[in-house]
mmCIF file with all atom_site columns, C-alpha atoms in Angstrom:
data_model
loop_
_atom_site.group_PDB
_atom_site.id
_atom_site.type_symbol
_atom_site.label_atom_id
_atom_site.label_alt_id
_atom_site.label_comp_id
_atom_site.label_asym_id
_atom_site.label_entity_id
_atom_site.label_seq_id
_atom_site.pdbx_PDB_ins_code
_atom_site.Cartn_x
_atom_site.Cartn_y
_atom_site.Cartn_z
_atom_site.occupancy
_atom_site.B_iso_or_equiv
_atom_site.pdbx_formal_charge
_atom_site.auth_seq_id
_atom_site.auth_comp_id
_atom_site.auth_asym_id
_atom_site.auth_atom_id
_atom_site.pdbx_PDB_model_num
ATOM 1   C CA . MET A 1 1   ? 36.690 -65.805  65.703 1.00 74.00 ? 116 MET A CA 1
ATOM 2   C CA . ALA A 1 2   ? 35.044 -68.286  68.480 1.00 91.00 ? 117 ALA A CA 1
ATOM 3   C CA . ALA A 1 3   ? 37.035 -70.862  70.506 1.00 96.00 ? 118 ALA A CA 1
ATOM 4   C CA . ILE A 1 4   ? 36.290 -74.265  68.289 1.00 98.00 ? 119 ILE A CA 1
ATOM 5   C CA . VAL A 1 5   ? 38.591 -75.662  71.051 1.00 98.00 ? 120 VAL A CA 1
ATOM 6   C CA . ARG A 1 6   ? 39.481 -75.121  74.700 1.00 98.00 ? 121 ARG A CA 1
ATOM 7   C CA . THR A 1 7   ? 41.504 -76.622  76.776 1.00 98.00 ? 122 THR A CA 1
ATOM 8   C CA . GLU A 1 8   ? 41.934 -75.624  80.748 1.00 98.00 ? 123 GLU A CA 1
ATOM 9   C CA . ASN A 1 9   ? 45.598 -77.613  82.308 1.00 98.00 ? 124 ASN A CA 1
ATOM 10  C CA . LEU A 1 10  ? 44.524 -80.475  80.419 1.00 98.00 ? 125 LEU A CA 1
ATOM 11  C CA . GLN A 1 11  ? 46.375 -84.044  82.761 1.00 98.00 ? 126 GLN A CA 1
ATOM 12  C CA . LYS A 1 12  ? 46.691 -87.350  81.616 1.00 98.00 ? 127 LYS A CA 1
ATOM 13  C CA . VAL A 1 13  ? 48.333 -90.190  83.464 1.00 97.00 ? 128 VAL A CA 1
ATOM 14  C CA . PHE A 1 14  ? 48.865 -93.348  82.639 1.00 94.00 ? 129 PHE A CA 1
ATOM 15  C CA . GLY A 1 15  ? 49.451 -95.756  85.699 1.00 89.00 ? 130 GLY A CA 1
ATOM 16  C CA . ARG A 1 16  ? 51.518 -93.549  88.654 1.00 82.00 ? 131 ARG A CA 1
ATOM 17  C CA . HIS A 1 17  ? 54.397 -91.517  87.145 1.00 85.00 ? 132 HIS A CA 1
ATOM 18  C CA . VAL A 1 18  ? 53.703 -91.507  83.369 1.00 91.00 ? 133 VAL A CA 1
ATOM 19  C CA . HIS A 1 19  ? 52.615 -87.774  82.482 1.00 94.00 ? 134 HIS A CA 1
ATOM 20  C CA . ALA A 1 20  ? 51.147 -88.422  79.226 1.00 97.00 ? 135 ALA A CA 1
ATOM 21  C CA . LEU A 1 21  ? 49.853 -84.855  79.361 1.00 98.00 ? 136 LEU A CA 1
ATOM 22  C CA . ASP A 1 22  ? 51.119 -82.123  81.618 1.00 97.00 ? 137 ASP A CA 1
ATOM 23  C CA . GLY A 1 23  ? 49.018 -78.691  82.258 1.00 97.00 ? 138 GLY A CA 1
ATOM 24  C CA . ILE A 1 24  ? 48.221 -78.445  78.515 1.00 98.00 ? 139 ILE A CA 1
ATOM 25  C CA . SER A 1 25  ? 46.044 -75.747  77.921 1.00 98.00 ? 140 SER A CA 1
ATOM 26  C CA . ILE A 1 26  ? 44.998 -74.723  73.925 1.00 98.00 ? 141 ILE A CA 1
ATOM 27  C CA . ILE A 1 27  ? 43.071 -72.402  72.010 1.00 98.00 ? 142 ILE A CA 1
ATOM 28  C CA . VAL A 1 28  ? 41.817 -72.933  68.651 1.00 98.00 ? 143 VAL A CA 1
ATOM 29  C CA . GLU A 1 29  ? 39.477 -70.346  66.802 1.00 98.00 ? 144 GLU A CA 1
ATOM 30  C CA . GLU A 1 30  ? 37.233 -71.168  64.314 1.00 97.00 ? 145 GLU A CA 1
ATOM 31  C CA . GLY A 1 31  ? 38.622 -71.346  61.158 1.00 97.00 ? 146 GLY A CA 1
ATOM 32  C CA . GLU A 1 32  ? 42.036 -72.452  61.661 1.00 97.00 ? 147 GLU A CA 1
ATOM 33  C CA . TYR A 1 33  ? 44.211 -74.239  60.706 1.00 97.00 ? 148 TYR A CA 1
ATOM 34  C CA . VAL A 1 34  ? 46.805 -75.907  63.075 1.00 97.00 ? 149 VAL A CA 1
ATOM 35  C CA . THR A 1 35  ? 49.276 -78.429  63.523 1.00 96.00 ? 150 THR A CA 1
ATOM 36  C CA . VAL A 1 36  ? 50.581 -80.350  67.007 1.00 96.00 ? 151 VAL A CA 1
ATOM 37  C CA . THR A 1 37  ? 53.931 -81.676  66.180 1.00 94.00 ? 152 THR A CA 1
ATOM 38  C CA . GLY A 1 38  ? 56.446 -83.202  68.627 1.00 93.00 ? 153 GLY A CA 1
ATOM 39  C CA . ARG A 1 39  ? 58.350 -86.175  68.891 1.00 91.00 ? 154 ARG A CA 1
ATOM 40  C CA . SER A 1 40  ? 56.947 -89.544  69.486 1.00 90.00 ? 155 SER A CA 1
ATOM 41  C CA . GLY A 1 41  ? 55.545 -90.538  72.995 1.00 91.00 ? 156 GLY A CA 1
ATOM 42  C CA . SER A 1 42  ? 55.572 -86.094  73.257 1.00 94.00 ? 157 SER A CA 1
ATOM 43  C CA . GLY A 1 43  ? 51.666 -86.737  73.672 1.00 95.00 ? 158 GLY A CA 1
ATOM 44  C CA . LYS A 1 44  ? 50.559 -85.616  70.352 1.00 95.00 ? 159 LYS A CA 1
ATOM 45  C CA . SER A 1 45  ? 47.891 -88.452  70.163 1.00 93.00 ? 160 SER A CA 1
ATOM 46  C CA . THR A 1 46  ? 46.754 -88.628  73.322 1.00 96.00 ? 161 THR A CA 1
ATOM 47  C CA . LEU A 1 47  ? 45.727 -84.969  72.722 1.00 97.00 ? 162 LEU A CA 1
ATOM 48  C CA . MET A 1 48  ? 43.772 -85.561  69.689 1.00 96.00 ? 163 MET A CA 1
ATOM 49  C CA . ASN A 1 49  ? 42.455 -88.502  71.415 1.00 96.00 ? 164 ASN A CA 1
ATOM 50  C CA . ILE A 1 50  ? 40.331 -86.391  73.956 1.00 98.00 ? 165 ILE A CA 1
ATOM 51  C CA . ILE A 1 51  ? 40.208 -83.533  72.040 1.00 98.00 ? 166 ILE A CA 1
ATOM 52  C CA . GLY A 1 52  ? 38.350 -85.774  70.027 1.00 97.00 ? 167 GLY A CA 1
ATOM 53  C CA . CYS A 1 53  ? 36.251 -86.969  72.595 1.00 98.00 ? 168 CYS A CA 1
ATOM 54  C CA . LEU A 1 54  ? 37.521 -90.747  72.322 1.00 96.00 ? 169 LEU A CA 1
ATOM 55  C CA . ASP A 1 55  ? 39.743 -90.929  76.143 1.00 97.00 ? 170 ASP A CA 1
ATOM 56  C CA . GLN A 1 56  ? 39.080 -89.135  78.968 1.00 97.00 ? 171 GLN A CA 1
ATOM 57  C CA . PRO A 1 57  ? 41.542 -86.702  80.590 1.00 98.00 ? 172 PRO A CA 1
ATOM 58  C CA . THR A 1 58  ? 42.733 -87.953  84.032 1.00 97.00 ? 173 THR A CA 1
ATOM 59  C CA . GLY A 1 59  ? 42.713 -83.847  84.616 1.00 98.00 ? 174 GLY A CA 1
ATOM 60  C CA . GLY A 1 60  ? 41.649 -80.489  83.299 1.00 98.00 ? 175 GLY A CA 1
ATOM 61  C CA . THR A 1 61  ? 38.635 -78.954  81.260 1.00 98.00 ? 176 THR A CA 1
ATOM 62  C CA . VAL A 1 62  ? 37.982 -79.475  77.263 1.00 98.00 ? 177 VAL A CA 1
ATOM 63  C CA . GLU A 1 63  ? 35.368 -77.042  75.587 1.00 98.00 ? 178 GLU A CA 1
ATOM 64  C CA . ILE A 1 64  ? 34.304 -77.862  71.726 1.00 98.00 ? 179 ILE A CA 1
ATOM 65  C CA . ALA A 1 65  ? 32.264 -75.464  69.964 1.00 95.00 ? 180 ALA A CA 1
ATOM 66  C CA . GLY A 1 66  ? 31.297 -73.133  73.607 1.00 95.00 ? 181 GLY A CA 1
ATOM 67  C CA . GLN A 1 67  ? 30.496 -76.959  74.989 1.00 96.00 ? 182 GLN A CA 1
ATOM 68  C CA . ASN A 1 68  ? 31.862 -78.396  78.375 1.00 98.00 ? 183 ASN A CA 1
ATOM 69  C CA . VAL A 1 69  ? 32.884 -82.086  77.497 1.00 98.00 ? 184 VAL A CA 1
ATOM 70  C CA . ASP A 1 70  ? 31.675 -84.024  80.504 1.00 98.00 ? 185 ASP A CA 1
ATOM 71  C CA . TYR A 1 71  ? 33.326 -87.222  79.819 1.00 97.00 ? 186 TYR A CA 1
ATOM 72  C CA . SER A 1 72  ? 31.408 -89.379  82.317 1.00 97.00 ? 187 SER A CA 1
ATOM 73  C CA . ASP A 1 73  ? 27.878 -88.136  79.770 1.00 98.00 ? 188 ASP A CA 1
ATOM 74  C CA . PRO A 1 74  ? 28.665 -91.165  77.191 1.00 97.00 ? 189 PRO A CA 1
ATOM 75  C CA . GLU A 1 75  ? 24.906 -89.628  75.058 1.00 96.00 ? 190 GLU A CA 1
ATOM 76  C CA . GLN A 1 76  ? 27.228 -86.811  74.945 1.00 98.00 ? 191 GLN A CA 1
ATOM 77  C CA . LEU A 1 77  ? 30.546 -87.945  73.431 1.00 97.00 ? 192 LEU A CA 1
ATOM 78  C CA . VAL A 1 78  ? 28.404 -89.568  71.139 1.00 95.00 ? 193 VAL A CA 1
ATOM 79  C CA . SER A 1 79  ? 26.767 -86.794  70.481 1.00 95.00 ? 194 SER A CA 1
ATOM 80  C CA . LEU A 1 80  ? 29.776 -83.798  70.219 1.00 96.00 ? 195 LEU A CA 1
ATOM 81  C CA . ARG A 1 81  ? 31.589 -86.746  67.747 1.00 95.00 ? 196 ARG A CA 1
ATOM 82  C CA . ARG A 1 82  ? 28.593 -87.245  65.153 1.00 93.00 ? 197 ARG A CA 1
ATOM 83  C CA . SER A 1 83  ? 27.552 -83.076  64.778 1.00 93.00 ? 198 SER A CA 1
ATOM 84  C CA . LYS A 1 84  ? 30.947 -81.477  66.023 1.00 96.00 ? 199 LYS A CA 1
ATOM 85  C CA . ILE A 1 85  ? 34.223 -83.552  65.562 1.00 98.00 ? 200 ILE A CA 1
ATOM 86  C CA . GLY A 1 86  ? 35.178 -85.247  61.859 1.00 97.00 ? 201 GLY A CA 1
ATOM 87  C CA . PHE A 1 87  ? 38.343 -87.652  61.824 1.00 97.00 ? 202 PHE A CA 1
ATOM 88  C CA . ILE A 1 88  ? 41.124 -88.175  59.314 1.00 96.00 ? 203 ILE A CA 1
ATOM 89  C CA . PHE A 1 89  ? 43.168 -91.456  60.203 1.00 90.00 ? 204 PHE A CA 1
ATOM 90  C CA . GLN A 1 90  ? 46.922 -92.100  59.097 1.00 88.00 ? 205 GLN A CA 1
ATOM 91  C CA . GLN A 1 91  ? 44.679 -96.011  58.163 1.00 89.00 ? 206 GLN A CA 1
ATOM 92  C CA . PHE A 1 92  ? 41.953 -94.639  56.563 1.00 93.00 ? 207 PHE A CA 1
ATOM 93  C CA . SER A 1 93  ? 39.961 -96.128  58.742 1.00 93.00 ? 208 SER A CA 1
ATOM 94  C CA . LEU A 1 94  ? 37.279 -97.136  55.459 1.00 97.00 ? 209 LEU A CA 1
ATOM 95  C CA . ILE A 1 95  ? 34.860 -100.601 55.476 1.00 97.00 ? 210 ILE A CA 1
ATOM 96  C CA . PRO A 1 96  ? 35.308 -102.957 53.270 1.00 98.00 ? 211 PRO A CA 1
ATOM 97  C CA . SER A 1 97  ? 32.708 -104.501 51.941 1.00 98.00 ? 212 SER A CA 1
ATOM 98  C CA . MET A 1 98  ? 31.134 -100.808 51.479 1.00 98.00 ? 213 MET A CA 1
ATOM 99  C CA . THR A 1 99  ? 32.055 -98.586  48.082 1.00 98.00 ? 214 THR A CA 1
ATOM 100 C CA . ALA A 1 100 ? 33.269 -94.656  48.380 1.00 98.00 ? 215 ALA A CA 1
ATOM 101 C CA . ALA A 1 101 ? 30.036 -93.655  48.179 1.00 98.00 ? 216 ALA A CA 1
ATOM 102 C CA . GLU A 1 102 ? 28.898 -95.688  51.369 1.00 98.00 ? 217 GLU A CA 1
ATOM 103 C CA . ASN A 1 103 ? 31.570 -95.181  53.553 1.00 98.00 ? 218 ASN A CA 1
ATOM 104 C CA . ILE A 1 104 ? 31.426 -91.463  52.879 1.00 98.00 ? 219 ILE A CA 1
ATOM 105 C CA . GLU A 1 105 ? 27.275 -91.853  53.582 1.00 98.00 ? 220 GLU A CA 1
ATOM 106 C CA . TYR A 1 106 ? 27.428 -94.068  56.559 1.00 96.00 ? 221 TYR A CA 1
ATOM 107 C CA . PRO A 1 107 ? 27.547 -91.136  58.987 1.00 94.00 ? 222 PRO A CA 1
ATOM 108 C CA . LEU A 1 108 ? 24.898 -89.696  58.333 1.00 96.00 ? 223 LEU A CA 1
ATOM 109 C CA . ILE A 1 109 ? 22.649 -92.850  59.117 1.00 94.00 ? 224 ILE A CA 1
ATOM 110 C CA . PHE A 1 110 ? 23.020 -92.618  62.627 1.00 89.00 ? 225 PHE A CA 1
ATOM 111 C CA . SER A 1 111 ? 22.606 -88.842  62.345 1.00 88.00 ? 226 SER A CA 1
ATOM 112 C CA . GLY A 1 112 ? 18.943 -89.291  61.168 1.00 90.00 ? 227 GLY A CA 1
ATOM 113 C CA . VAL A 1 113 ? 19.756 -87.669  57.328 1.00 94.00 ? 228 VAL A CA 1
ATOM 114 C CA . PRO A 1 114 ? 17.048 -88.395  54.927 1.00 96.00 ? 229 PRO A CA 1
ATOM 115 C CA . GLY A 1 115 ? 18.202 -90.630  52.321 1.00 95.00 ? 230 GLY A CA 1
ATOM 116 C CA . SER A 1 116 ? 18.082 -87.821  49.689 1.00 96.00 ? 231 SER A CA 1
ATOM 117 C CA . GLU A 1 117 ? 19.951 -85.366  51.862 1.00 97.00 ? 232 GLU A CA 1
ATOM 118 C CA . ARG A 1 118 ? 22.146 -88.591  52.558 1.00 97.00 ? 233 ARG A CA 1
ATOM 119 C CA . LYS A 1 119 ? 22.583 -88.898  48.802 1.00 97.00 ? 234 LYS A CA 1
ATOM 120 C CA . ARG A 1 120 ? 22.742 -84.860  47.852 1.00 98.00 ? 235 ARG A CA 1
ATOM 121 C CA . ARG A 1 121 ? 25.613 -84.396  50.417 1.00 98.00 ? 236 ARG A CA 1
ATOM 122 C CA . THR A 1 122 ? 27.565 -88.035  49.833 1.00 98.00 ? 237 THR A CA 1
ATOM 123 C CA . MET A 1 123 ? 27.722 -86.872  45.794 1.00 98.00 ? 238 MET A CA 1
ATOM 124 C CA . ASP A 1 124 ? 28.627 -83.015  47.306 1.00 97.00 ? 239 ASP A CA 1
ATOM 125 C CA . MET A 1 125 ? 31.986 -84.598  48.875 1.00 97.00 ? 240 MET A CA 1
ATOM 126 C CA . LEU A 1 126 ? 33.106 -86.631  46.424 1.00 98.00 ? 241 LEU A CA 1
ATOM 127 C CA . GLU A 1 127 ? 33.100 -83.834  43.888 1.00 97.00 ? 242 GLU A CA 1
ATOM 128 C CA . LEU A 1 128 ? 34.589 -81.488  45.999 1.00 96.00 ? 243 LEU A CA 1
ATOM 129 C CA . VAL A 1 129 ? 37.688 -84.179  46.991 1.00 97.00 ? 244 VAL A CA 1
ATOM 130 C CA . GLY A 1 130 ? 37.317 -85.117  42.329 1.00 96.00 ? 245 GLY A CA 1
ATOM 131 C CA . ILE A 1 131 ? 36.697 -88.345  43.223 1.00 97.00 ? 246 ILE A CA 1
ATOM 132 C CA . LEU A 1 132 ? 33.193 -88.900  41.996 1.00 97.00 ? 247 LEU A CA 1
ATOM 133 C CA . ASP A 1 133 ? 34.474 -90.736  38.613 1.00 97.00 ? 248 ASP A CA 1
ATOM 134 C CA . ARG A 1 134 ? 35.043 -93.729  42.101 1.00 97.00 ? 249 ARG A CA 1
ATOM 135 C CA . SER A 1 135 ? 31.962 -93.256  43.764 1.00 98.00 ? 250 SER A CA 1
ATOM 136 C CA . ASP A 1 136 ? 31.394 -96.858  43.043 1.00 98.00 ? 251 ASP A CA 1
ATOM 137 C CA . HIS A 1 137 ? 34.728 -98.635  44.149 1.00 98.00 ? 252 HIS A CA 1
ATOM 138 C CA . LEU A 1 138 ? 35.015 -100.070 47.000 1.00 98.00 ? 253 LEU A CA 1
ATOM 139 C CA . PRO A 1 139 ? 38.052 -98.688  49.377 1.00 98.00 ? 254 PRO A CA 1
ATOM 140 C CA . GLY A 1 140 ? 40.843 -102.167 47.995 1.00 97.00 ? 255 GLY A CA 1
ATOM 141 C CA . GLU A 1 141 ? 39.952 -100.545 44.005 1.00 98.00 ? 256 GLU A CA 1
ATOM 142 C CA . LEU A 1 142 ? 41.561 -97.410  45.478 1.00 98.00 ? 257 LEU A CA 1
ATOM 143 C CA . SER A 1 143 ? 45.082 -96.046  45.431 1.00 96.00 ? 258 SER A CA 1
ATOM 144 C CA . GLY A 1 144 ? 46.080 -94.565  48.655 1.00 95.00 ? 259 GLY A CA 1
ATOM 145 C CA . GLY A 1 145 ? 45.612 -91.358  47.742 1.00 96.00 ? 260 GLY A CA 1
ATOM 146 C CA . GLN A 1 146 ? 42.070 -92.116  46.750 1.00 97.00 ? 261 GLN A CA 1
ATOM 147 C CA . GLN A 1 147 ? 41.364 -93.797  50.462 1.00 97.00 ? 262 GLN A CA 1
ATOM 148 C CA . GLN A 1 148 ? 42.286 -90.816  52.218 1.00 96.00 ? 263 GLN A CA 1
ATOM 149 C CA . ARG A 1 149 ? 40.565 -88.705  49.976 1.00 97.00 ? 264 ARG A CA 1
ATOM 150 C CA . VAL A 1 150 ? 37.005 -90.828  51.106 1.00 98.00 ? 265 VAL A CA 1
ATOM 151 C CA . ALA A 1 151 ? 38.195 -90.919  54.328 1.00 97.00 ? 266 ALA A CA 1
ATOM 152 C CA . ILE A 1 152 ? 38.755 -86.552  53.652 1.00 97.00 ? 267 ILE A CA 1
ATOM 153 C CA . SER A 1 153 ? 34.796 -86.703  52.724 1.00 98.00 ? 268 SER A CA 1
ATOM 154 C CA . ARG A 1 154 ? 33.681 -88.520  54.792 1.00 97.00 ? 269 ARG A CA 1
ATOM 155 C CA . ALA A 1 155 ? 34.641 -86.044  57.732 1.00 97.00 ? 270 ALA A CA 1
ATOM 156 C CA . LEU A 1 156 ? 33.089 -83.611  56.582 1.00 97.00 ? 271 LEU A CA 1
ATOM 157 C CA . VAL A 1 157 ? 30.096 -85.143  54.993 1.00 97.00 ? 272 VAL A CA 1
ATOM 158 C CA . ALA A 1 158 ? 28.416 -84.103  58.525 1.00 95.00 ? 273 ALA A CA 1
ATOM 159 C CA . GLY A 1 159 ? 29.486 -80.594  58.854 1.00 95.00 ? 274 GLY A CA 1
ATOM 160 C CA . PRO A 1 160 ? 31.674 -80.438  61.874 1.00 96.00 ? 275 PRO A CA 1
ATOM 161 C CA . ASN A 1 161 ? 32.774 -77.422  63.548 1.00 95.00 ? 276 ASN A CA 1
ATOM 162 C CA . LEU A 1 162 ? 36.219 -79.199  64.269 1.00 98.00 ? 277 LEU A CA 1
ATOM 163 C CA . VAL A 1 163 ? 38.368 -81.436  62.055 1.00 98.00 ? 278 VAL A CA 1
ATOM 164 C CA . LEU A 1 164 ? 40.751 -83.622  63.869 1.00 98.00 ? 279 LEU A CA 1
ATOM 165 C CA . ALA A 1 165 ? 43.806 -85.080  61.335 1.00 96.00 ? 280 ALA A CA 1
ATOM 166 C CA . ASP A 1 166 ? 46.068 -87.968  62.589 1.00 93.00 ? 281 ASP A CA 1
ATOM 167 C CA . GLU A 1 167 ? 48.836 -87.986  60.891 1.00 91.00 ? 282 GLU A CA 1
ATOM 168 C CA . PRO A 1 168 ? 46.939 -87.448  57.447 1.00 91.00 ? 283 PRO A CA 1
ATOM 169 C CA . THR A 1 169 ? 49.891 -88.278  55.057 1.00 90.00 ? 284 THR A CA 1
ATOM 170 C CA . GLY A 1 170 ? 52.012 -91.105  56.864 1.00 87.00 ? 285 GLY A CA 1
ATOM 171 C CA . ASN A 1 171 ? 50.948 -94.005  54.516 1.00 87.00 ? 286 ASN A CA 1
ATOM 172 C CA . LEU A 1 172 ? 51.407 -91.562  51.832 1.00 91.00 ? 287 LEU A CA 1
ATOM 173 C CA . ASP A 1 173 ? 54.251 -90.971  48.632 1.00 92.00 ? 288 ASP A CA 1
ATOM 174 C CA . SER A 1 174 ? 55.740 -87.507  49.118 1.00 90.00 ? 289 SER A CA 1
ATOM 175 C CA . THR A 1 175 ? 53.738 -86.593  45.910 1.00 93.00 ? 290 THR A CA 1
ATOM 176 C CA . THR A 1 176 ? 50.502 -88.051  46.896 1.00 94.00 ? 291 THR A CA 1
ATOM 177 C CA . SER A 1 177 ? 51.283 -86.162  50.034 1.00 91.00 ? 292 SER A CA 1
ATOM 178 C CA . ASN A 1 178 ? 51.650 -82.813  49.439 1.00 91.00 ? 293 ASN A CA 1
ATOM 179 C CA . GLU A 1 179 ? 48.735 -83.211  47.207 1.00 93.00 ? 294 GLU A CA 1
ATOM 180 C CA . ILE A 1 180 ? 46.520 -84.318  50.954 1.00 93.00 ? 295 ILE A CA 1
ATOM 181 C CA . ILE A 1 181 ? 47.869 -81.669  51.875 1.00 92.00 ? 296 ILE A CA 1
ATOM 182 C CA . THR A 1 182 ? 46.570 -79.107  49.278 1.00 93.00 ? 297 THR A CA 1
ATOM 183 C CA . LEU A 1 183 ? 43.348 -80.082  49.321 1.00 95.00 ? 298 LEU A CA 1
ATOM 184 C CA . LEU A 1 184 ? 43.040 -79.684  53.760 1.00 95.00 ? 299 LEU A CA 1
ATOM 185 C CA . LYS A 1 185 ? 44.617 -76.180  53.085 1.00 94.00 ? 300 LYS A CA 1
ATOM 186 C CA . GLN A 1 186 ? 42.014 -75.588  50.183 1.00 94.00 ? 301 GLN A CA 1
ATOM 187 C CA . ILE A 1 187 ? 39.050 -77.008  52.244 1.00 96.00 ? 302 ILE A CA 1
ATOM 188 C CA . ASN A 1 188 ? 40.214 -74.979  55.665 1.00 96.00 ? 303 ASN A CA 1
ATOM 189 C CA . GLU A 1 189 ? 40.101 -71.284  53.344 1.00 95.00 ? 304 GLU A CA 1
ATOM 190 C CA . GLU A 1 190 ? 37.478 -72.127  51.033 1.00 93.00 ? 305 GLU A CA 1
ATOM 191 C CA . MET A 1 191 ? 34.456 -73.711  53.781 1.00 94.00 ? 306 MET A CA 1
ATOM 192 C CA . GLY A 1 192 ? 36.830 -72.312  56.759 1.00 95.00 ? 307 GLY A CA 1
ATOM 193 C CA . THR A 1 193 ? 36.960 -76.021  58.194 1.00 96.00 ? 308 THR A CA 1
ATOM 194 C CA . THR A 1 194 ? 38.655 -75.258  61.800 1.00 98.00 ? 309 THR A CA 1
ATOM 195 C CA . PHE A 1 195 ? 41.632 -78.155  61.505 1.00 98.00 ? 310 PHE A CA 1
ATOM 196 C CA . LEU A 1 196 ? 43.621 -79.773  64.336 1.00 97.00 ? 311 LEU A CA 1
ATOM 197 C CA . ILE A 1 197 ? 46.874 -82.117  62.561 1.00 96.00 ? 312 ILE A CA 1
ATOM 198 C CA . VAL A 1 198 ? 48.839 -83.928  64.397 1.00 93.00 ? 313 VAL A CA 1
ATOM 199 C CA . THR A 1 199 ? 52.199 -84.647  62.482 1.00 89.00 ? 314 THR A CA 1
ATOM 200 C CA . HIS A 1 200 ? 55.748 -85.749  62.596 1.00 81.00 ? 315 HIS A CA 1
ATOM 201 C CA . GLU A 1 201 ? 55.929 -84.012  58.873 1.00 77.00 ? 316 GLU A CA 1
ATOM 202 C CA . PRO A 1 202 ? 57.856 -80.876  58.725 1.00 73.00 ? 317 PRO A CA 1
ATOM 203 C CA . SER A 1 203 ? 56.344 -80.033  54.814 1.00 70.00 ? 318 SER A CA 1
ATOM 204 C CA . ILE A 1 204 ? 52.574 -80.389  56.780 1.00 74.00 ? 319 ILE A CA 1
ATOM 205 C CA . TRP A 1 205 ? 53.699 -76.841  59.112 1.00 69.00 ? 320 TRP A CA 1
ATOM 206 C CA . PHE A 1 206 ? 54.870 -74.781  56.036 1.00 72.00 ? 321 PHE A CA 1
ATOM 207 C CA . GLY A 1 207 ? 50.951 -72.946  55.377 1.00 78.00 ? 322 GLY A CA 1
ATOM 208 C CA . THR A 1 208 ? 49.781 -73.464  58.678 1.00 90.00 ? 323 THR A CA 1
ATOM 209 C CA . ASP A 1 209 ? 48.354 -70.494  61.397 1.00 93.00 ? 324 ASP A CA 1
ATOM 210 C CA . ARG A 1 210 ? 50.153 -71.676  63.947 1.00 94.00 ? 325 ARG A CA 1
ATOM 211 C CA . THR A 1 211 ? 52.243 -75.002  65.026 1.00 95.00 ? 326 THR A CA 1
ATOM 212 C CA . ILE A 1 212 ? 51.500 -76.348  68.689 1.00 96.00 ? 327 ILE A CA 1
ATOM 213 C CA . HIS A 1 213 ? 55.365 -78.098  69.591 1.00 95.00 ? 328 HIS A CA 1
ATOM 214 C CA . LEU A 1 214 ? 54.311 -80.441  72.463 1.00 96.00 ? 329 LEU A CA 1
ATOM 215 C CA . SER A 1 215 ? 57.632 -82.069  74.676 1.00 96.00 ? 330 SER A CA 1
ATOM 216 C CA . ASP A 1 216 ? 56.811 -84.530  77.772 1.00 95.00 ? 331 ASP A CA 1
ATOM 217 C CA . GLY A 1 217 ? 53.032 -83.686  77.693 1.00 96.00 ? 332 GLY A CA 1
ATOM 218 C CA . LYS A 1 218 ? 54.130 -79.757  77.410 1.00 97.00 ? 333 LYS A CA 1
ATOM 219 C CA . VAL A 1 219 ? 53.486 -77.407  75.234 1.00 97.00 ? 334 VAL A CA 1
ATOM 220 C CA . VAL A 1 220 ? 57.221 -76.164  74.915 1.00 96.00 ? 335 VAL A CA 1
ATOM 221 C CA . PRO A 1 221 ? 57.998 -72.922  72.180 1.00 89.00 ? 336 PRO A CA 1
#
């Protein structure tokens, strides 16, 4: 299998002495479903942000889908975020004034996808996650679980090589959390989408291909 994510000796230092990441070297292969766990402050979110090209490392290298990431090149970072990486956030991060369908379609506008193709992909995503009948609803008219399904659709609509999910069930009750976990795993198995999921919830660890444990910015057994 090809490596979708490869990091070598990744370092992130805040100030003079705070080593948020201290020599992280990991590989995530195509089609894997991998969780990243650790206590608060262990470096989980920092690792996710750097892999997602939202923050830059102090040292080390990152490769996404065969491309070496140049954190000094804003155009490459934007291109990677638009075409290679999908994001799912704990807070959903939907645009309140846009319908579910419009939120999903929005990233495709910036990628230059024609209108008819945007509509087709959006409807396909809504059907995939089981909320086609909510396409015209605003986020405020949707439950937490439905909003996260919209967010999942938005992350997938551009066909990314990698989906990064940061505490995707953190704002959901246990029943809805289990539904979302089942949906993510189903998408991984049926579509072959690579997932890297940051979580502190043990329930998400089950069914994963691998779990990467972080402590004090280092990978631990």
